[in-house]
mmCIF file with all atom_site columns, C-alpha atoms in Angstrom:
data_model
loop_
_atom_site.group_PDB
_atom_site.id
_atom_site.type_symbol
_atom_site.label_atom_id
_atom_site.label_alt_id
_atom_site.label_comp_id
_atom_site.label_asym_id
_atom_site.label_entity_id
_atom_site.label_seq_id
_atom_site.pdbx_PDB_ins_code
_atom_site.Cartn_x
_atom_site.Cartn_y
_atom_site.Cartn_z
_atom_site.occupancy
_atom_site.B_iso_or_equiv
_atom_site.pdbx_formal_charge
_atom_site.auth_seq_id
_atom_site.auth_comp_id
_atom_site.auth_asym_id
_atom_site.auth_atom_id
_atom_site.pdbx_PDB_model_num
ATOM 1   C CA . UNK A 1 1   ? 22.414  5.459  -7.543  1.00 77.00 ? 206 UNK A CA 1
ATOM 2   C CA . UNK A 1 2   ? 22.647  4.565  -11.152 1.00 87.00 ? 207 UNK A CA 1
ATOM 3   C CA . UNK A 1 3   ? 24.921  6.154  -13.765 1.00 88.00 ? 208 UNK A CA 1
ATOM 4   C CA . UNK A 1 4   ? 22.031  7.587  -15.499 1.00 93.00 ? 209 UNK A CA 1
ATOM 5   C CA . UNK A 1 5   ? 20.499  9.082  -12.263 1.00 94.00 ? 210 UNK A CA 1
ATOM 6   C CA . UNK A 1 6   ? 23.870  10.817 -11.566 1.00 94.00 ? 211 UNK A CA 1
ATOM 7   C CA . UNK A 1 7   ? 24.014  12.019 -15.361 1.00 95.00 ? 212 UNK A CA 1
ATOM 8   C CA . UNK A 1 8   ? 20.310  13.779 -14.806 1.00 97.00 ? 213 UNK A CA 1
ATOM 9   C CA . UNK A 1 9   ? 21.378  15.363 -11.571 1.00 96.00 ? 214 UNK A CA 1
ATOM 10  C CA . UNK A 1 10  ? 24.775  16.565 -13.369 1.00 94.00 ? 215 UNK A CA 1
ATOM 11  C CA . UNK A 1 11  ? 22.651  17.799 -15.980 1.00 97.00 ? 216 UNK A CA 1
ATOM 12  C CA . UNK A 1 12  ? 20.035  19.477 -13.971 1.00 97.00 ? 217 UNK A CA 1
ATOM 13  C CA . UNK A 1 13  ? 23.385  21.272 -12.196 1.00 96.00 ? 218 UNK A CA 1
ATOM 14  C CA . UNK A 1 14  ? 24.303  22.663 -15.356 1.00 96.00 ? 219 UNK A CA 1
ATOM 15  C CA . UNK A 1 15  ? 20.954  23.937 -16.866 1.00 97.00 ? 220 UNK A CA 1
ATOM 16  C CA . UNK A 1 16  ? 20.288  25.307 -13.394 1.00 97.00 ? 221 UNK A CA 1
ATOM 17  C CA . UNK A 1 17  ? 23.422  27.469 -13.457 1.00 96.00 ? 222 UNK A CA 1
ATOM 18  C CA . UNK A 1 18  ? 22.856  28.574 -16.811 1.00 97.00 ? 223 UNK A CA 1
ATOM 19  C CA . UNK A 1 19  ? 19.711  29.626 -16.197 1.00 96.00 ? 224 UNK A CA 1
ATOM 20  C CA . UNK A 1 20  ? 20.362  31.537 -12.808 1.00 96.00 ? 225 UNK A CA 1
ATOM 21  C CA . UNK A 1 21  ? 23.515  33.221 -14.161 1.00 96.00 ? 226 UNK A CA 1
ATOM 22  C CA . UNK A 1 22  ? 21.807  33.827 -17.647 1.00 96.00 ? 227 UNK A CA 1
ATOM 23  C CA . UNK A 1 23  ? 24.822  31.984 -19.289 1.00 95.00 ? 228 UNK A CA 1
ATOM 24  C CA . UNK A 1 24  ? 24.584  30.360 -22.538 1.00 96.00 ? 229 UNK A CA 1
ATOM 25  C CA . UNK A 1 25  ? 24.312  26.540 -22.168 1.00 95.00 ? 230 UNK A CA 1
ATOM 26  C CA . UNK A 1 26  ? 27.685  26.423 -24.243 1.00 94.00 ? 231 UNK A CA 1
ATOM 27  C CA . UNK A 1 27  ? 29.236  28.154 -21.100 1.00 94.00 ? 232 UNK A CA 1
ATOM 28  C CA . UNK A 1 28  ? 27.818  26.015 -18.615 1.00 93.00 ? 233 UNK A CA 1
ATOM 29  C CA . UNK A 1 29  ? 28.987  22.826 -20.584 1.00 91.00 ? 234 UNK A CA 1
ATOM 30  C CA . UNK A 1 30  ? 32.677  24.348 -21.143 1.00 91.00 ? 235 UNK A CA 1
ATOM 31  C CA . UNK A 1 31  ? 32.956  24.599 -17.203 1.00 90.00 ? 236 UNK A CA 1
ATOM 32  C CA . UNK A 1 32  ? 31.608  21.078 -16.807 1.00 87.00 ? 237 UNK A CA 1
ATOM 33  C CA . UNK A 1 33  ? 33.790  19.642 -19.383 1.00 85.00 ? 238 UNK A CA 1
ATOM 34  C CA . UNK A 1 34  ? 36.872  21.173 -17.575 1.00 84.00 ? 239 UNK A CA 1
ATOM 35  C CA . UNK A 1 35  ? 35.735  19.956 -14.261 1.00 81.00 ? 240 UNK A CA 1
ATOM 36  C CA . UNK A 1 36  ? 35.085  16.155 -16.219 1.00 75.00 ? 241 UNK A CA 1
ATOM 37  C CA . UNK A 1 37  ? 38.613  16.270 -17.439 1.00 75.00 ? 242 UNK A CA 1
ATOM 38  C CA . UNK A 1 38  ? 39.944  17.147 -13.738 1.00 76.00 ? 243 UNK A CA 1
ATOM 39  C CA . UNK A 1 39  ? 37.509  14.454 -12.294 1.00 77.00 ? 244 UNK A CA 1
ATOM 40  C CA . UNK A 1 40  ? 37.662  11.260 -13.985 1.00 72.00 ? 245 UNK A CA 1
ATOM 41  C CA . UNK A 1 41  ? 35.984  9.204  -11.174 1.00 72.00 ? 246 UNK A CA 1
ATOM 42  C CA . UNK A 1 42  ? 32.698  10.954 -12.462 1.00 70.00 ? 247 UNK A CA 1
ATOM 43  C CA . UNK A 1 43  ? 33.086  9.906  -16.194 1.00 73.00 ? 248 UNK A CA 1
ATOM 44  C CA . UNK A 1 44  ? 30.217  7.517  -16.011 1.00 77.00 ? 249 UNK A CA 1
ATOM 45  C CA . UNK A 1 45  ? 27.886  10.143 -15.607 1.00 84.00 ? 250 UNK A CA 1
ATOM 46  C CA . UNK A 1 46  ? 29.415  12.426 -18.266 1.00 88.00 ? 251 UNK A CA 1
ATOM 47  C CA . UNK A 1 47  ? 28.178  11.454 -21.737 1.00 92.00 ? 252 UNK A CA 1
ATOM 48  C CA . UNK A 1 48  ? 24.622  11.398 -20.613 1.00 95.00 ? 253 UNK A CA 1
ATOM 49  C CA . UNK A 1 49  ? 24.508  14.507 -18.710 1.00 95.00 ? 254 UNK A CA 1
ATOM 50  C CA . UNK A 1 50  ? 26.179  16.156 -21.880 1.00 95.00 ? 255 UNK A CA 1
ATOM 51  C CA . UNK A 1 51  ? 23.517  14.486 -24.087 1.00 97.00 ? 256 UNK A CA 1
ATOM 52  C CA . UNK A 1 52  ? 20.509  15.786 -22.005 1.00 98.00 ? 257 UNK A CA 1
ATOM 53  C CA . UNK A 1 53  ? 21.851  19.146 -21.716 1.00 97.00 ? 258 UNK A CA 1
ATOM 54  C CA . UNK A 1 54  ? 22.709  19.379 -25.527 1.00 97.00 ? 259 UNK A CA 1
ATOM 55  C CA . UNK A 1 55  ? 19.221  18.145 -26.379 1.00 97.00 ? 260 UNK A CA 1
ATOM 56  C CA . UNK A 1 56  ? 17.334  20.620 -24.036 1.00 98.00 ? 261 UNK A CA 1
ATOM 57  C CA . UNK A 1 57  ? 19.439  23.312 -25.646 1.00 97.00 ? 262 UNK A CA 1
ATOM 58  C CA . UNK A 1 58  ? 18.648  22.358 -29.011 1.00 97.00 ? 263 UNK A CA 1
ATOM 59  C CA . UNK A 1 59  ? 14.897  21.622 -28.405 1.00 97.00 ? 264 UNK A CA 1
ATOM 60  C CA . UNK A 1 60  ? 14.370  24.290 -25.843 1.00 97.00 ? 265 UNK A CA 1
ATOM 61  C CA . UNK A 1 61  ? 11.530  25.937 -27.929 1.00 97.00 ? 266 UNK A CA 1
ATOM 62  C CA . UNK A 1 62  ? 9.663   22.985 -28.512 1.00 97.00 ? 267 UNK A CA 1
ATOM 63  C CA . UNK A 1 63  ? 10.031  21.700 -25.083 1.00 98.00 ? 268 UNK A CA 1
ATOM 64  C CA . UNK A 1 64  ? 8.795   25.094 -23.508 1.00 97.00 ? 269 UNK A CA 1
ATOM 65  C CA . UNK A 1 65  ? 5.824   24.704 -25.680 1.00 97.00 ? 270 UNK A CA 1
ATOM 66  C CA . UNK A 1 66  ? 5.153   20.895 -24.660 1.00 97.00 ? 271 UNK A CA 1
ATOM 67  C CA . UNK A 1 67  ? 5.365   22.058 -20.983 1.00 97.00 ? 272 UNK A CA 1
ATOM 68  C CA . UNK A 1 68  ? 3.071   25.129 -21.272 1.00 96.00 ? 273 UNK A CA 1
ATOM 69  C CA . UNK A 1 69  ? 0.505   23.126 -23.170 1.00 95.00 ? 274 UNK A CA 1
ATOM 70  C CA . UNK A 1 70  ? 0.389   20.480 -20.176 1.00 96.00 ? 275 UNK A CA 1
ATOM 71  C CA . UNK A 1 71  ? 0.938   22.758 -17.271 1.00 95.00 ? 276 UNK A CA 1
ATOM 72  C CA . UNK A 1 72  ? -2.204  24.368 -16.972 1.00 88.00 ? 277 UNK A CA 1
ATOM 73  C CA . UNK A 1 73  ? -2.395  27.952 -16.190 1.00 89.00 ? 278 UNK A CA 1
ATOM 74  C CA . UNK A 1 74  ? 1.519   28.084 -15.570 1.00 93.00 ? 279 UNK A CA 1
ATOM 75  C CA . UNK A 1 75  ? 3.752   29.917 -17.913 1.00 95.00 ? 280 UNK A CA 1
ATOM 76  C CA . UNK A 1 76  ? 7.339   28.907 -18.088 1.00 96.00 ? 281 UNK A CA 1
ATOM 77  C CA . UNK A 1 77  ? 8.221   32.295 -16.500 1.00 94.00 ? 282 UNK A CA 1
ATOM 78  C CA . UNK A 1 78  ? 6.154   31.880 -13.435 1.00 94.00 ? 283 UNK A CA 1
ATOM 79  C CA . UNK A 1 79  ? 7.466   28.442 -12.604 1.00 95.00 ? 284 UNK A CA 1
ATOM 80  C CA . UNK A 1 80  ? 10.409  28.018 -10.228 1.00 95.00 ? 285 UNK A CA 1
ATOM 81  C CA . UNK A 1 81  ? 13.807  27.734 -11.885 1.00 97.00 ? 286 UNK A CA 1
ATOM 82  C CA . UNK A 1 82  ? 14.578  24.436 -10.669 1.00 97.00 ? 287 UNK A CA 1
ATOM 83  C CA . UNK A 1 83  ? 11.110  23.044 -11.536 1.00 97.00 ? 288 UNK A CA 1
ATOM 84  C CA . UNK A 1 84  ? 11.503  24.564 -14.972 1.00 97.00 ? 289 UNK A CA 1
ATOM 85  C CA . UNK A 1 85  ? 14.811  22.817 -15.284 1.00 98.00 ? 290 UNK A CA 1
ATOM 86  C CA . UNK A 1 86  ? 13.470  19.497 -14.141 1.00 98.00 ? 291 UNK A CA 1
ATOM 87  C CA . UNK A 1 87  ? 10.632  19.523 -16.511 1.00 98.00 ? 292 UNK A CA 1
ATOM 88  C CA . UNK A 1 88  ? 12.989  20.634 -19.769 1.00 98.00 ? 293 UNK A CA 1
ATOM 89  C CA . UNK A 1 89  ? 14.851  17.324 -18.775 1.00 98.00 ? 294 UNK A CA 1
ATOM 90  C CA . UNK A 1 90  ? 11.643  15.441 -18.240 1.00 98.00 ? 295 UNK A CA 1
ATOM 91  C CA . UNK A 1 91  ? 10.075  16.466 -21.409 1.00 98.00 ? 296 UNK A CA 1
ATOM 92  C CA . UNK A 1 92  ? 13.455  15.700 -23.382 1.00 98.00 ? 297 UNK A CA 1
ATOM 93  C CA . UNK A 1 93  ? 13.592  12.173 -22.223 1.00 97.00 ? 298 UNK A CA 1
ATOM 94  C CA . UNK A 1 94  ? 9.876   11.532 -22.713 1.00 97.00 ? 299 UNK A CA 1
ATOM 95  C CA . UNK A 1 95  ? 9.941   13.175 -26.459 1.00 96.00 ? 300 UNK A CA 1
ATOM 96  C CA . UNK A 1 96  ? 13.498  13.164 -27.615 1.00 97.00 ? 301 UNK A CA 1
ATOM 97  C CA . UNK A 1 97  ? 15.137  9.884  -26.093 1.00 96.00 ? 302 UNK A CA 1
ATOM 98  C CA . UNK A 1 98  ? 13.030  6.511  -26.747 1.00 95.00 ? 303 UNK A CA 1
ATOM 99  C CA . UNK A 1 99  ? 15.884  4.603  -24.870 1.00 95.00 ? 304 UNK A CA 1
ATOM 100 C CA . UNK A 1 100 ? 14.206  5.704  -21.717 1.00 95.00 ? 305 UNK A CA 1
ATOM 101 C CA . UNK A 1 101 ? 10.862  4.327  -20.567 1.00 96.00 ? 306 UNK A CA 1
ATOM 102 C CA . UNK A 1 102 ? 8.272   7.025  -19.795 1.00 96.00 ? 307 UNK A CA 1
ATOM 103 C CA . UNK A 1 103 ? 7.960   5.762  -16.281 1.00 95.00 ? 308 UNK A CA 1
ATOM 104 C CA . UNK A 1 104 ? 11.607  6.160  -15.678 1.00 96.00 ? 309 UNK A CA 1
ATOM 105 C CA . UNK A 1 105 ? 11.897  9.640  -17.001 1.00 97.00 ? 310 UNK A CA 1
ATOM 106 C CA . UNK A 1 106 ? 8.736   10.769 -15.057 1.00 97.00 ? 311 UNK A CA 1
ATOM 107 C CA . UNK A 1 107 ? 9.836   8.938  -11.740 1.00 97.00 ? 312 UNK A CA 1
ATOM 108 C CA . UNK A 1 108 ? 13.510  10.182 -11.792 1.00 97.00 ? 313 UNK A CA 1
ATOM 109 C CA . UNK A 1 109 ? 12.333  13.741 -12.425 1.00 98.00 ? 314 UNK A CA 1
ATOM 110 C CA . UNK A 1 110 ? 9.800   13.593 -9.551  1.00 97.00 ? 315 UNK A CA 1
ATOM 111 C CA . UNK A 1 111 ? 12.849  12.153 -7.331  1.00 97.00 ? 316 UNK A CA 1
ATOM 112 C CA . UNK A 1 112 ? 14.723  15.139 -8.108  1.00 98.00 ? 317 UNK A CA 1
ATOM 113 C CA . UNK A 1 113 ? 11.881  17.797 -7.470  1.00 97.00 ? 318 UNK A CA 1
ATOM 114 C CA . UNK A 1 114 ? 11.164  15.990 -4.201  1.00 97.00 ? 319 UNK A CA 1
ATOM 115 C CA . UNK A 1 115 ? 14.847  15.943 -3.205  1.00 96.00 ? 320 UNK A CA 1
ATOM 116 C CA . UNK A 1 116 ? 15.760  19.329 -4.628  1.00 96.00 ? 321 UNK A CA 1
ATOM 117 C CA . UNK A 1 117 ? 12.820  21.715 -4.885  1.00 95.00 ? 322 UNK A CA 1
ATOM 118 C CA . UNK A 1 118 ? 9.477   22.731 -2.926  1.00 91.00 ? 323 UNK A CA 1
ATOM 119 C CA . UNK A 1 119 ? 7.181   20.658 -1.237  1.00 90.00 ? 324 UNK A CA 1
ATOM 120 C CA . UNK A 1 120 ? 4.345   20.985 -3.966  1.00 93.00 ? 325 UNK A CA 1
ATOM 121 C CA . UNK A 1 121 ? 7.161   20.614 -7.010  1.00 96.00 ? 326 UNK A CA 1
ATOM 122 C CA . UNK A 1 122 ? 7.105   16.768 -7.049  1.00 96.00 ? 327 UNK A CA 1
ATOM 123 C CA . UNK A 1 123 ? 3.406   16.469 -7.825  1.00 95.00 ? 328 UNK A CA 1
ATOM 124 C CA . UNK A 1 124 ? 3.351   19.176 -10.088 1.00 96.00 ? 329 UNK A CA 1
ATOM 125 C CA . UNK A 1 125 ? 6.703   17.744 -12.069 1.00 97.00 ? 330 UNK A CA 1
ATOM 126 C CA . UNK A 1 126 ? 4.510   14.496 -12.016 1.00 96.00 ? 331 UNK A CA 1
ATOM 127 C CA . UNK A 1 127 ? 1.346   15.771 -13.226 1.00 95.00 ? 332 UNK A CA 1
ATOM 128 C CA . UNK A 1 128 ? 2.912   17.601 -15.935 1.00 97.00 ? 333 UNK A CA 1
ATOM 129 C CA . UNK A 1 129 ? 5.078   14.758 -17.218 1.00 97.00 ? 334 UNK A CA 1
ATOM 130 C CA . UNK A 1 130 ? 2.188   12.455 -16.983 1.00 96.00 ? 335 UNK A CA 1
ATOM 131 C CA . UNK A 1 131 ? 0.309   14.478 -19.023 1.00 95.00 ? 336 UNK A CA 1
ATOM 132 C CA . UNK A 1 132 ? 2.877   14.944 -21.732 1.00 96.00 ? 337 UNK A CA 1
ATOM 133 C CA . UNK A 1 133 ? 3.647   11.142 -21.860 1.00 95.00 ? 338 UNK A CA 1
ATOM 134 C CA . UNK A 1 134 ? -0.126  10.834 -22.201 1.00 90.00 ? 339 UNK A CA 1
ATOM 135 C CA . UNK A 1 135 ? -0.519  12.937 -24.656 1.00 62.00 ? 340 UNK A CA 1
ATOM 136 C CA . UNK A 1 136 ? -2.961  15.004 -23.151 1.00 47.00 ? 341 UNK A CA 1
ATOM 137 C CA . UNK A 1 137 ? -3.443  17.752 -20.330 1.00 42.00 ? 342 UNK A CA 1
ATOM 138 C CA . UNK A 1 138 ? -4.559  16.660 -17.172 1.00 42.00 ? 343 UNK A CA 1
ATOM 139 C CA . UNK A 1 139 ? -8.272  17.061 -16.534 1.00 38.00 ? 344 UNK A CA 1
ATOM 140 C CA . UNK A 1 140 ? -9.536  20.325 -15.044 1.00 32.00 ? 345 UNK A CA 1
ATOM 141 C CA . UNK A 1 141 ? -10.715 18.239 -11.818 1.00 29.00 ? 346 UNK A CA 1
ATOM 142 C CA . UNK A 1 142 ? -7.169  16.862 -11.393 1.00 36.00 ? 347 UNK A CA 1
ATOM 143 C CA . UNK A 1 143 ? -5.208  19.998 -11.812 1.00 36.00 ? 348 UNK A CA 1
ATOM 144 C CA . UNK A 1 144 ? -6.599  23.529 -11.613 1.00 32.00 ? 349 UNK A CA 1
ATOM 145 C CA . UNK A 1 145 ? -5.232  26.966 -12.238 1.00 34.00 ? 350 UNK A CA 1
ATOM 146 C CA . UNK A 1 146 ? -3.057  28.188 -9.402  1.00 36.00 ? 351 UNK A CA 1
ATOM 147 C CA . UNK A 1 147 ? -3.522  31.475 -7.668  1.00 34.00 ? 352 UNK A CA 1
ATOM 148 C CA . UNK A 1 148 ? -0.915  33.914 -7.591  1.00 35.00 ? 353 UNK A CA 1
ATOM 149 C CA . UNK A 1 149 ? -0.427  33.164 -3.747  1.00 36.00 ? 354 UNK A CA 1
ATOM 150 C CA . UNK A 1 150 ? 0.512   29.808 -4.519  1.00 37.00 ? 355 UNK A CA 1
ATOM 151 C CA . UNK A 1 151 ? 4.183   28.793 -4.158  1.00 37.00 ? 356 UNK A CA 1
ATOM 152 C CA . UNK A 1 152 ? 4.274   25.893 -6.738  1.00 37.00 ? 357 UNK A CA 1
ATOM 153 C CA . UNK A 1 153 ? 1.550   24.016 -8.630  1.00 38.00 ? 358 UNK A CA 1
ATOM 154 C CA . UNK A 1 154 ? 0.107   20.814 -8.136  1.00 35.00 ? 359 UNK A CA 1
ATOM 155 C CA . UNK A 1 155 ? -0.920  18.273 -10.616 1.00 37.00 ? 360 UNK A CA 1
ATOM 156 C CA . UNK A 1 156 ? -2.266  14.601 -10.774 1.00 31.00 ? 361 UNK A CA 1
ATOM 157 C CA . UNK A 1 157 ? -0.261  11.736 -9.769  1.00 33.00 ? 362 UNK A CA 1
ATOM 158 C CA . UNK A 1 158 ? 1.061   9.347  -12.434 1.00 36.00 ? 363 UNK A CA 1
ATOM 159 C CA . UNK A 1 159 ? 2.488   5.895  -11.129 1.00 35.00 ? 364 UNK A CA 1
ATOM 160 C CA . UNK A 1 160 ? 5.443   4.410  -12.545 1.00 36.00 ? 365 UNK A CA 1
ATOM 161 C CA . UNK A 1 161 ? 8.258   2.157  -12.161 1.00 35.00 ? 366 UNK A CA 1
ATOM 162 C CA . UNK A 1 162 ? 11.587  3.575  -11.070 1.00 34.00 ? 367 UNK A CA 1
ATOM 163 C CA . UNK A 1 163 ? 14.791  2.718  -12.983 1.00 35.00 ? 368 UNK A CA 1
ATOM 164 C CA . UNK A 1 164 ? 17.012  0.319  -10.591 1.00 33.00 ? 369 UNK A CA 1
ATOM 165 C CA . UNK A 1 165 ? 19.448  1.935  -8.340  1.00 29.00 ? 370 UNK A CA 1
#
């Protein structure tokens, strides 16, 4: 796993903990900073993880607006917490970090959703981030508004290259 992939996972952990425990991002960062200092072997993932978390925190309102615009029928509050955090990271990379190719940002977010979230989360994350990268919402045919019984939304598929591991 590349240092950036590890950093994304580390950032996701911080965002998730802050959200679930209803803590300010600054508290989650402070806790992880202490861990970073105690575990120098994890240093390669620290800077980018901190950059992601700080960026998501700084631009959260704008990021959430982008997510809602492209999530067709899903409010931020209705999304599973983990999916919401993955989407925030993905949108931050797509919109605020020009160093990361769109296909890589999407593929990395989808991989996190596949390995950590619900069965439908990967396709949902893929669809929303694909729409964000394309600058448009998915068509009504590709993504329909979910019913209240749905555990997680689904979206269109966007193929992309993955970062080397």
